[in-house]
Amino acid sequence: MKKLFEKWNSISLIQRIVCGLVIGVILGLVVPQATGIAILGDVFVGALKAIAPLLVFFLLISALCHAGKSHGGIIKTVIIMYMFSTFLAALVAVIASRLFPVTLTLADAATDMAAPDGIVEVLKTLLMNMVANPVSSLLNANYIGVLTWGVIIGVGMRAANDTTKKVLDDISNGLSQVVSWIISMAPFGILGLVFSSISSNGLEIFSEYGKLLLVLVGSMLFIYFVTNPIIVFWCIRKNPYPLIFKCLKKSAITAFFTRSSAANIPVNMKACEDWGMDKDTYSVTIPLGATINMDGAAITITVMTLAAANTLGIHVDFLSGIVLSILATLAACGASGVAGGSLLLIPMACSLFGISNDIAMQIVGVGFIIGVIQDSVETALNSSSDLLLSASAEFRQWRLEGKEIKY
């Protein structure tokens, strides 16, 4: 048994995940009635979601309670890059929607969903999540609250004695070890997740709403392979694509199948650790990215809103498209605090063009239909960009200090 375990660990995690993916597809097509296989995926995602809030909370406190040198410059750079990248994603979605206009055949959709009335409500939700009870934030995986209280408590404990700080370090290191154990089980989790998608939807899900999916996914791929490399090159002044593909391997694959940026926080943090990045920095920027770096959400909101406008024959000029991009950027940053994520922010964006809530909710219904693909690619873009931009900002600092960039 020990030799088998050692042999298992000697195989690359990516290779193990690919094997799990292939087996999941085969089982989903051959024995779709074996629903028990899907439990593997549920357990894997559940374990990641359960440990992530605790990991973020204690890593933040442990990092900030040590009064070392300030990392505010890197964190400030990362925040600017997050916001700029999200706005750029919305703008690309506007251009793509103008070049390849999409119209939809609308059907009845659920009317009992509660979408936010406007950006003020989104911002209010964001602020209330910041001051939510820290215990309830941990229990409900409210990462905005976890971030806020983690920062406040970490700064407040800078005056603690060394023994207390050592205890906090030990807790965060222990949680990191638990995360590494969970991540090693990713191949089985991916197997279960893929089986669940294929057995429930079959391969035909890849052919429905084809043009809409092409615009959505095409915009997301454009951001990751065209605009993000430009940002990365500005940071590291060398070929950005090796880092781009490293982040895809390390982060995007698991994010695609878990469809949860929160569940992927431990995966991204492990990658940062492997690259020798500063724990005091990435323990802040990675969870922050899971809440405000929402390129995929901004694209989804923009493309779906413009599809609704095209369907109704509403002309949207380019200036209005820029206003929509700004709104989508702000709304996407608050998506994690709104039930239903990015899709339920579509009615708010639709209100810019006088589109009724009834019509907008039908667009939301279409979003749920294509969600198997759209949400997976969106999460992969969001989460892998968290890792990419966080790493790029720190590598920029390394370059300025004359330190060799290795990853």
Short mmCIF file of C-alpha atoms in Angstrom, two decimals:
data_model
loop_
_atom_site.label_atom_id
_atom_site.label_comp_id
_atom_site.label_asym_id
_atom_site.label_seq_id
_atom_site.Cartn_x
_atom_site.Cartn_y
_atom_site.Cartn_z
CA MET A 1 0.00 0.00 0.00
CA LYS A 2 2.85 2.37 0.89
CA LYS A 3 4.59 1.69 -2.43
CA LEU A 4 1.31 2.29 -4.28
CA PHE A 5 0.88 5.60 -2.46
CA GLU A 6 4.45 6.65 -3.28
CA LYS A 7 3.96 5.67 -6.92
CA TRP A 8 0.75 7.74 -7.01
CA ASN A 9 2.50 10.81 -5.62
CA SER A 10 5.39 10.43 -8.04
CA ILE A 11 3.04 11.12 -10.97
CA SER A 12 2.50 14.81 -11.86
CA LEU A 13 -0.70 16.23 -10.39
CA ILE A 14 -1.69 17.59 -13.81
CA GLN A 15 -1.29 14.13 -15.36
CA ARG A 16 -3.41 12.63 -12.59
CA ILE A 17 -6.09 15.30 -13.14
CA VAL A 18 -6.14 14.61 -16.90
CA CYS A 19 -6.61 10.91 -16.18
CA GLY A 20 -9.48 11.72 -13.82
CA LEU A 21 -11.03 13.97 -16.45
CA VAL A 22 -10.88 11.31 -19.19
CA ILE A 23 -12.26 8.60 -16.90
CA GLY A 24 -15.06 10.98 -15.80
CA VAL A 25 -16.09 11.61 -19.42
CA ILE A 26 -16.08 7.90 -20.24
CA LEU A 27 -18.10 6.93 -17.17
CA GLY A 28 -20.55 9.80 -17.77
CA LEU A 29 -21.26 8.48 -21.28
CA VAL A 30 -21.17 4.75 -20.51
CA VAL A 31 -22.82 4.51 -17.08
CA PRO A 32 -24.70 7.81 -16.52
CA GLN A 33 -27.02 6.05 -14.07
CA ALA A 34 -24.15 5.46 -11.60
CA THR A 35 -24.92 8.72 -9.80
CA GLY A 36 -22.85 7.74 -6.78
CA ILE A 37 -19.69 8.67 -8.71
CA ALA A 38 -20.72 12.34 -8.55
CA ILE A 39 -20.25 12.25 -4.76
CA LEU A 40 -16.48 12.37 -5.33
CA GLY A 41 -16.84 15.81 -6.92
CA ASP A 42 -19.22 17.07 -4.23
CA VAL A 43 -16.86 15.96 -1.46
CA PHE A 44 -13.82 17.55 -3.14
CA VAL A 45 -15.50 20.93 -3.72
CA GLY A 46 -17.09 20.79 -0.26
CA ALA A 47 -13.71 20.19 1.38
CA LEU A 48 -12.07 23.09 -0.47
CA LYS A 49 -14.95 25.43 0.31
CA ALA A 50 -14.88 24.40 3.96
CA ILE A 51 -11.16 24.96 4.52
CA ALA A 52 -10.73 28.10 2.36
CA PRO A 53 -12.35 30.67 4.74
CA LEU A 54 -10.28 29.41 7.69
CA LEU A 55 -7.11 29.39 5.61
CA VAL A 56 -7.64 32.96 4.37
CA PHE A 57 -8.59 34.23 7.83
CA PHE A 58 -5.57 32.83 9.68
CA LEU A 59 -3.09 33.54 6.87
CA LEU A 60 -4.16 37.18 6.89
CA ILE A 61 -3.90 37.51 10.66
CA SER A 62 -0.57 35.69 10.76
CA ALA A 63 0.89 37.79 7.94
CA LEU A 64 -0.29 41.17 9.23
CA CYS A 65 0.47 40.69 12.92
CA HIS A 66 4.18 40.63 12.08
CA ALA A 67 5.32 44.24 11.84
CA GLY A 68 7.77 43.60 9.02
CA LYS A 69 8.41 45.73 6.00
CA SER A 70 5.37 47.15 4.26
CA HIS A 71 4.10 45.30 1.21
CA GLY A 72 1.54 48.01 0.48
CA GLY A 73 3.25 48.94 -2.81
CA ILE A 74 2.79 45.47 -4.29
CA ILE A 75 -0.76 45.16 -2.96
CA LYS A 76 -1.64 48.59 -4.38
CA THR A 77 -0.24 47.53 -7.77
CA VAL A 78 -2.28 44.31 -7.70
CA ILE A 79 -5.52 46.17 -6.88
CA ILE A 80 -4.97 48.61 -9.76
CA MET A 81 -4.26 45.70 -12.10
CA TYR A 82 -7.39 43.86 -10.91
CA MET A 83 -9.66 46.85 -11.56
CA PHE A 84 -8.04 47.78 -14.89
CA SER A 85 -8.20 44.19 -16.13
CA THR A 86 -11.89 43.89 -15.19
CA PHE A 87 -12.76 47.15 -16.99
CA LEU A 88 -10.75 46.04 -20.01
CA ALA A 89 -12.67 42.74 -20.05
CA ALA A 90 -16.02 44.59 -20.10
CA LEU A 91 -14.76 46.86 -22.90
CA VAL A 92 -13.60 43.86 -24.96
CA ALA A 93 -17.05 42.30 -24.45
CA VAL A 94 -18.69 45.49 -25.82
CA ILE A 95 -16.49 45.41 -28.93
CA ALA A 96 -17.06 41.67 -29.45
CA SER A 97 -20.82 42.13 -29.13
CA ARG A 98 -20.75 44.90 -31.75
CA LEU A 99 -18.64 42.82 -34.14
CA PHE A 100 -20.69 39.64 -33.62
CA PRO A 101 -24.17 40.72 -32.51
CA VAL A 102 -26.21 37.98 -30.85
CA THR A 103 -30.00 37.73 -30.70
CA LEU A 104 -31.92 35.25 -28.60
CA THR A 105 -35.25 33.46 -28.74
CA LEU A 106 -36.61 34.17 -25.31
CA ALA A 107 -38.72 31.67 -23.41
CA ASP A 108 -40.46 31.81 -20.07
CA ALA A 109 -38.08 32.25 -17.16
CA ALA A 110 -38.42 32.14 -13.42
CA THR A 111 -39.83 35.36 -12.00
CA ASP A 112 -39.21 34.72 -8.32
CA MET A 113 -35.50 35.56 -8.44
CA ALA A 114 -34.49 38.75 -6.65
CA ALA A 115 -32.04 40.81 -8.68
CA PRO A 116 -30.44 43.98 -7.31
CA ASP A 117 -32.25 47.23 -8.19
CA GLY A 118 -29.10 49.22 -8.95
CA ILE A 119 -25.45 49.83 -8.26
CA VAL A 120 -26.34 51.50 -4.95
CA GLU A 121 -27.83 48.22 -3.72
CA VAL A 122 -24.75 46.30 -4.86
CA LEU A 123 -22.45 48.73 -3.02
CA LYS A 124 -24.66 48.58 0.07
CA THR A 125 -24.46 44.78 0.03
CA LEU A 126 -20.69 45.04 -0.35
CA LEU A 127 -20.36 47.38 2.65
CA MET A 128 -22.71 45.31 4.83
CA ASN A 129 -20.72 42.17 4.00
CA MET A 130 -17.58 43.98 5.15
CA VAL A 131 -19.00 44.59 8.63
CA ALA A 132 -20.80 41.25 8.97
CA ASN A 133 -20.14 39.21 12.10
CA PRO A 134 -16.70 37.57 11.65
CA VAL A 135 -17.97 34.18 12.87
CA SER A 136 -20.92 34.25 10.46
CA SER A 137 -18.54 35.38 7.69
CA LEU A 138 -16.45 32.25 8.28
CA LEU A 139 -19.53 30.01 8.45
CA ASN A 140 -21.12 31.48 5.31
CA ALA A 141 -17.87 31.91 3.33
CA ASN A 142 -18.43 35.68 3.10
CA TYR A 143 -14.93 36.47 1.87
CA ILE A 144 -15.40 40.22 1.97
CA GLY A 145 -16.14 39.94 5.69
CA VAL A 146 -13.32 37.42 6.20
CA LEU A 147 -10.88 39.77 4.46
CA THR A 148 -12.03 42.82 6.41
CA TRP A 149 -11.87 41.22 9.86
CA GLY A 150 -8.69 39.32 9.04
CA VAL A 151 -6.95 42.61 8.18
CA ILE A 152 -8.33 44.43 11.23
CA ILE A 153 -7.48 41.63 13.68
CA GLY A 154 -4.05 41.09 12.09
CA VAL A 155 -3.13 44.77 12.42
CA GLY A 156 -4.60 44.85 15.93
CA MET A 157 -2.42 41.91 17.00
CA ARG A 158 0.86 43.48 15.94
CA ALA A 159 1.41 44.30 19.63
CA ALA A 160 0.97 40.63 20.65
CA ASN A 161 3.95 38.77 22.10
CA ASP A 162 6.11 36.44 20.01
CA THR A 163 4.53 33.31 21.50
CA THR A 164 1.05 34.35 20.34
CA LYS A 165 2.37 35.18 16.89
CA LYS A 166 4.10 31.80 16.74
CA VAL A 167 0.79 30.07 17.56
CA LEU A 168 -0.90 31.94 14.70
CA ASP A 169 1.94 30.92 12.36
CA ASP A 170 1.57 27.29 13.40
CA ILE A 171 -2.20 27.38 12.79
CA SER A 172 -1.80 28.90 9.31
CA ASN A 173 0.97 26.39 8.45
CA GLY A 174 -1.21 23.52 9.67
CA LEU A 175 -4.14 24.70 7.57
CA SER A 176 -1.84 25.00 4.54
CA GLN A 177 -0.79 21.36 5.06
CA VAL A 178 -4.43 20.26 5.20
CA VAL A 179 -5.04 22.12 1.93
CA SER A 180 -2.15 20.29 0.25
CA TRP A 181 -3.74 16.97 1.29
CA ILE A 182 -7.09 18.02 -0.21
CA ILE A 183 -5.47 19.22 -3.45
CA SER A 184 -3.72 15.86 -3.83
CA MET A 185 -7.20 14.33 -4.10
CA ALA A 186 -8.09 16.63 -7.02
CA PRO A 187 -8.03 13.83 -9.66
CA PHE A 188 -10.86 12.00 -7.90
CA GLY A 189 -12.78 15.23 -7.40
CA ILE A 190 -12.41 16.20 -11.07
CA LEU A 191 -13.55 12.70 -12.06
CA GLY A 192 -16.75 13.15 -10.06
CA LEU A 193 -17.39 16.69 -11.31
CA VAL A 194 -16.92 15.75 -14.98
CA PHE A 195 -19.08 12.67 -14.56
CA SER A 196 -21.85 14.81 -13.05
CA SER A 197 -21.80 17.31 -15.94
CA ILE A 198 -21.65 14.70 -18.72
CA SER A 199 -24.21 12.33 -17.20
CA SER A 200 -26.68 15.18 -16.56
CA ASN A 201 -26.29 17.15 -19.79
CA GLY A 202 -24.61 14.85 -22.29
CA LEU A 203 -22.35 16.20 -25.02
CA GLU A 204 -25.20 18.17 -26.62
CA ILE A 205 -24.68 20.95 -24.08
CA PHE A 206 -21.66 21.96 -26.17
CA SER A 207 -23.83 22.73 -29.22
CA GLU A 208 -26.69 24.76 -27.66
CA TYR A 209 -26.63 28.55 -27.91
CA GLY A 210 -23.46 28.20 -29.94
CA LYS A 211 -23.02 31.80 -31.13
CA LEU A 212 -23.67 33.28 -27.68
CA LEU A 213 -21.14 30.89 -26.15
CA LEU A 214 -18.60 31.71 -28.85
CA VAL A 215 -18.84 35.44 -28.08
CA LEU A 216 -18.65 34.83 -24.33
CA VAL A 217 -15.83 32.29 -24.38
CA GLY A 218 -14.00 34.09 -27.22
CA SER A 219 -13.98 37.34 -25.21
CA MET A 220 -12.67 35.51 -22.15
CA LEU A 221 -9.90 33.80 -24.13
CA PHE A 222 -8.98 37.15 -25.73
CA ILE A 223 -8.51 38.67 -22.28
CA TYR A 224 -6.36 35.81 -21.07
CA PHE A 225 -4.18 35.38 -24.16
CA VAL A 226 -4.01 38.94 -25.54
CA THR A 227 -4.64 41.69 -22.99
CA ASN A 228 -3.38 39.92 -19.85
CA PRO A 229 0.00 39.15 -21.50
CA ILE A 230 0.43 42.88 -22.20
CA ILE A 231 -0.10 43.63 -18.50
CA VAL A 232 2.27 40.82 -17.52
CA PHE A 233 4.95 42.05 -19.96
CA TRP A 234 4.72 45.53 -18.43
CA CYS A 235 5.48 43.93 -15.06
CA ILE A 236 8.25 41.46 -15.88
CA ARG A 237 9.68 42.81 -19.17
CA LYS A 238 10.06 39.33 -20.65
CA ASN A 239 8.00 36.83 -22.63
CA PRO A 240 4.74 36.58 -20.63
CA TYR A 241 3.43 33.34 -22.11
CA PRO A 242 5.45 30.87 -20.01
CA LEU A 243 3.85 32.45 -16.91
CA ILE A 244 0.45 32.51 -18.64
CA PHE A 245 0.57 28.77 -19.29
CA LYS A 246 1.96 28.02 -15.83
CA CYS A 247 -1.06 29.75 -14.30
CA LEU A 248 -3.38 27.81 -16.61
CA LYS A 249 -1.86 24.52 -15.42
CA LYS A 250 -1.73 25.50 -11.76
CA SER A 251 -5.10 27.23 -11.41
CA ALA A 252 -7.44 27.26 -14.42
CA ILE A 253 -7.95 23.49 -14.66
CA THR A 254 -9.25 23.03 -11.12
CA ALA A 255 -11.23 26.30 -11.30
CA PHE A 256 -12.92 25.16 -14.53
CA PHE A 257 -14.33 22.06 -12.90
CA THR A 258 -15.02 23.33 -9.38
CA ARG A 259 -16.71 26.46 -10.80
CA SER A 260 -15.85 28.28 -7.59
CA SER A 261 -13.25 31.02 -7.17
CA ALA A 262 -13.51 30.57 -3.40
CA ALA A 263 -12.74 26.86 -3.64
CA ASN A 264 -9.73 27.68 -5.80
CA ILE A 265 -8.15 30.09 -3.28
CA PRO A 266 -6.11 27.29 -1.64
CA VAL A 267 -4.94 26.09 -5.07
CA ASN A 268 -3.69 29.57 -5.98
CA MET A 269 -1.99 30.02 -2.62
CA LYS A 270 -0.18 26.70 -3.01
CA ALA A 271 1.10 27.85 -6.42
CA CYS A 272 2.37 31.11 -4.91
CA GLU A 273 4.15 29.14 -2.20
CA ASP A 274 5.74 26.83 -4.78
CA TRP A 275 7.08 29.88 -6.67
CA GLY A 276 8.68 31.32 -3.55
CA MET A 277 6.43 34.37 -3.40
CA ASP A 278 6.05 36.39 -0.21
CA LYS A 279 3.39 34.86 2.04
CA ASP A 280 2.63 38.26 3.59
CA THR A 281 1.64 39.52 0.13
CA TYR A 282 -0.16 36.64 -1.55
CA SER A 283 -2.18 35.86 1.58
CA VAL A 284 -3.84 39.24 0.95
CA THR A 285 -3.89 39.51 -2.85
CA ILE A 286 -5.20 36.03 -3.70
CA PRO A 287 -8.37 36.15 -1.52
CA LEU A 288 -8.82 39.80 -2.53
CA GLY A 289 -8.74 38.73 -6.17
CA ALA A 290 -11.48 36.17 -5.51
CA THR A 291 -13.75 39.07 -4.52
CA ILE A 292 -12.83 41.95 -6.86
CA ASN A 293 -10.95 40.51 -9.85
CA MET A 294 -13.91 39.48 -11.98
CA ASP A 295 -12.97 39.64 -15.67
CA GLY A 296 -15.25 36.75 -16.56
CA ALA A 297 -18.21 38.17 -14.63
CA ALA A 298 -17.80 41.56 -16.34
CA ILE A 299 -17.80 39.85 -19.75
CA THR A 300 -20.89 37.80 -18.89
CA ILE A 301 -22.84 40.83 -17.66
CA THR A 302 -21.88 42.90 -20.72
CA VAL A 303 -22.44 40.28 -23.43
CA MET A 304 -25.76 39.07 -22.02
CA THR A 305 -27.03 42.65 -21.60
CA LEU A 306 -26.11 43.58 -25.17
CA ALA A 307 -27.70 40.34 -26.42
CA ALA A 308 -30.93 41.46 -24.74
CA ALA A 309 -30.62 44.89 -26.39
CA ASN A 310 -29.99 43.32 -29.81
CA THR A 311 -32.95 40.97 -29.39
CA LEU A 312 -35.25 43.94 -28.68
CA GLY A 313 -33.76 46.06 -31.48
CA ILE A 314 -32.28 48.64 -29.08
CA HIS A 315 -29.31 50.48 -30.58
CA VAL A 316 -26.39 50.84 -28.17
CA ASP A 317 -23.79 53.40 -29.26
CA PHE A 318 -20.15 53.06 -28.27
CA LEU A 319 -20.33 55.75 -25.59
CA SER A 320 -23.21 53.89 -23.96
CA GLY A 321 -21.09 50.75 -24.24
CA ILE A 322 -18.32 52.44 -22.24
CA VAL A 323 -20.84 53.44 -19.55
CA LEU A 324 -22.02 49.82 -19.50
CA SER A 325 -18.39 48.70 -19.13
CA ILE A 326 -17.90 50.92 -16.08
CA LEU A 327 -21.15 49.67 -14.52
CA ALA A 328 -20.24 46.05 -15.28
CA THR A 329 -16.82 46.55 -13.66
CA LEU A 330 -18.33 47.92 -10.44
CA ALA A 331 -21.12 45.34 -10.43
CA ALA A 332 -18.73 42.43 -11.08
CA CYS A 333 -16.65 43.44 -8.05
CA GLY A 334 -19.75 43.00 -5.91
CA ALA A 335 -20.88 39.79 -7.59
CA SER A 336 -19.65 37.57 -4.79
CA GLY A 337 -21.97 39.35 -2.35
CA VAL A 338 -25.10 38.87 -4.47
CA ALA A 339 -27.08 35.63 -4.55
CA GLY A 340 -26.69 34.00 -7.95
CA GLY A 341 -23.37 35.61 -8.82
CA SER A 342 -22.87 37.48 -12.08
CA LEU A 343 -26.08 36.32 -13.78
CA LEU A 344 -28.38 38.11 -11.35
CA LEU A 345 -26.54 41.37 -12.01
CA ILE A 346 -27.71 41.30 -15.63
CA PRO A 347 -31.12 42.94 -14.89
CA MET A 348 -29.35 45.88 -13.26
CA ALA A 349 -27.22 46.38 -16.39
CA CYS A 350 -30.28 45.93 -18.62
CA SER A 351 -31.99 48.80 -16.78
CA LEU A 352 -29.45 51.16 -18.42
CA PHE A 353 -31.30 50.64 -21.70
CA GLY A 354 -34.84 50.57 -20.31
CA ILE A 355 -35.17 46.79 -20.65
CA SER A 356 -37.90 45.51 -18.35
CA ASN A 357 -37.11 43.15 -15.50
CA ASP A 358 -39.33 40.44 -17.04
CA ILE A 359 -37.24 40.39 -20.20
CA ALA A 360 -34.00 40.65 -18.26
CA MET A 361 -34.90 37.65 -16.11
CA GLN A 362 -35.48 35.62 -19.27
CA ILE A 363 -31.92 36.49 -20.26
CA VAL A 364 -30.85 35.28 -16.83
CA GLY A 365 -32.69 32.03 -17.58
CA VAL A 366 -30.65 31.63 -20.78
CA GLY A 367 -27.55 32.23 -18.69
CA PHE A 368 -28.43 29.33 -16.43
CA ILE A 369 -28.93 27.08 -19.47
CA ILE A 370 -25.43 27.76 -20.82
CA GLY A 371 -23.96 27.97 -17.32
CA VAL A 372 -22.31 24.55 -17.54
CA ILE A 373 -19.82 26.03 -20.01
CA GLN A 374 -20.05 29.78 -19.39
CA ASP A 375 -19.65 29.59 -15.62
CA SER A 376 -16.80 27.10 -15.89
CA VAL A 377 -14.79 29.25 -18.31
CA GLU A 378 -15.67 32.40 -16.36
CA THR A 379 -14.38 30.92 -13.11
CA ALA A 380 -11.24 29.60 -14.80
CA LEU A 381 -10.50 33.09 -16.14
CA ASN A 382 -11.28 34.84 -12.85
CA SER A 383 -9.28 32.51 -10.63
CA SER A 384 -6.25 31.98 -12.87
CA SER A 385 -6.06 35.76 -13.39
CA ASP A 386 -5.90 36.18 -9.61
CA LEU A 387 -2.77 34.04 -9.61
CA LEU A 388 -1.37 35.59 -12.78
CA LEU A 389 -1.72 39.23 -11.72
CA SER A 390 -0.63 38.62 -8.13
CA ALA A 391 2.51 36.85 -9.37
CA SER A 392 3.18 39.52 -12.01
CA ALA A 393 3.03 42.35 -9.45
CA GLU A 394 5.47 40.60 -7.14
CA PHE A 395 7.78 39.61 -10.00
CA ARG A 396 7.76 43.28 -11.03
CA GLN A 397 9.08 44.14 -7.58
CA TRP A 398 11.72 41.41 -7.92
CA ARG A 399 12.79 42.89 -11.27
CA LEU A 400 13.09 46.38 -9.81
CA GLU A 401 15.21 44.97 -6.97
CA GLY A 402 17.45 43.11 -9.42
CA LYS A 403 16.27 39.71 -8.18
CA GLU A 404 16.04 36.83 -10.64
CA ILE A 405 12.46 35.94 -11.64
CA LYS A 406 11.94 32.17 -11.33
CA TYR A 407 8.64 30.29 -11.45
#
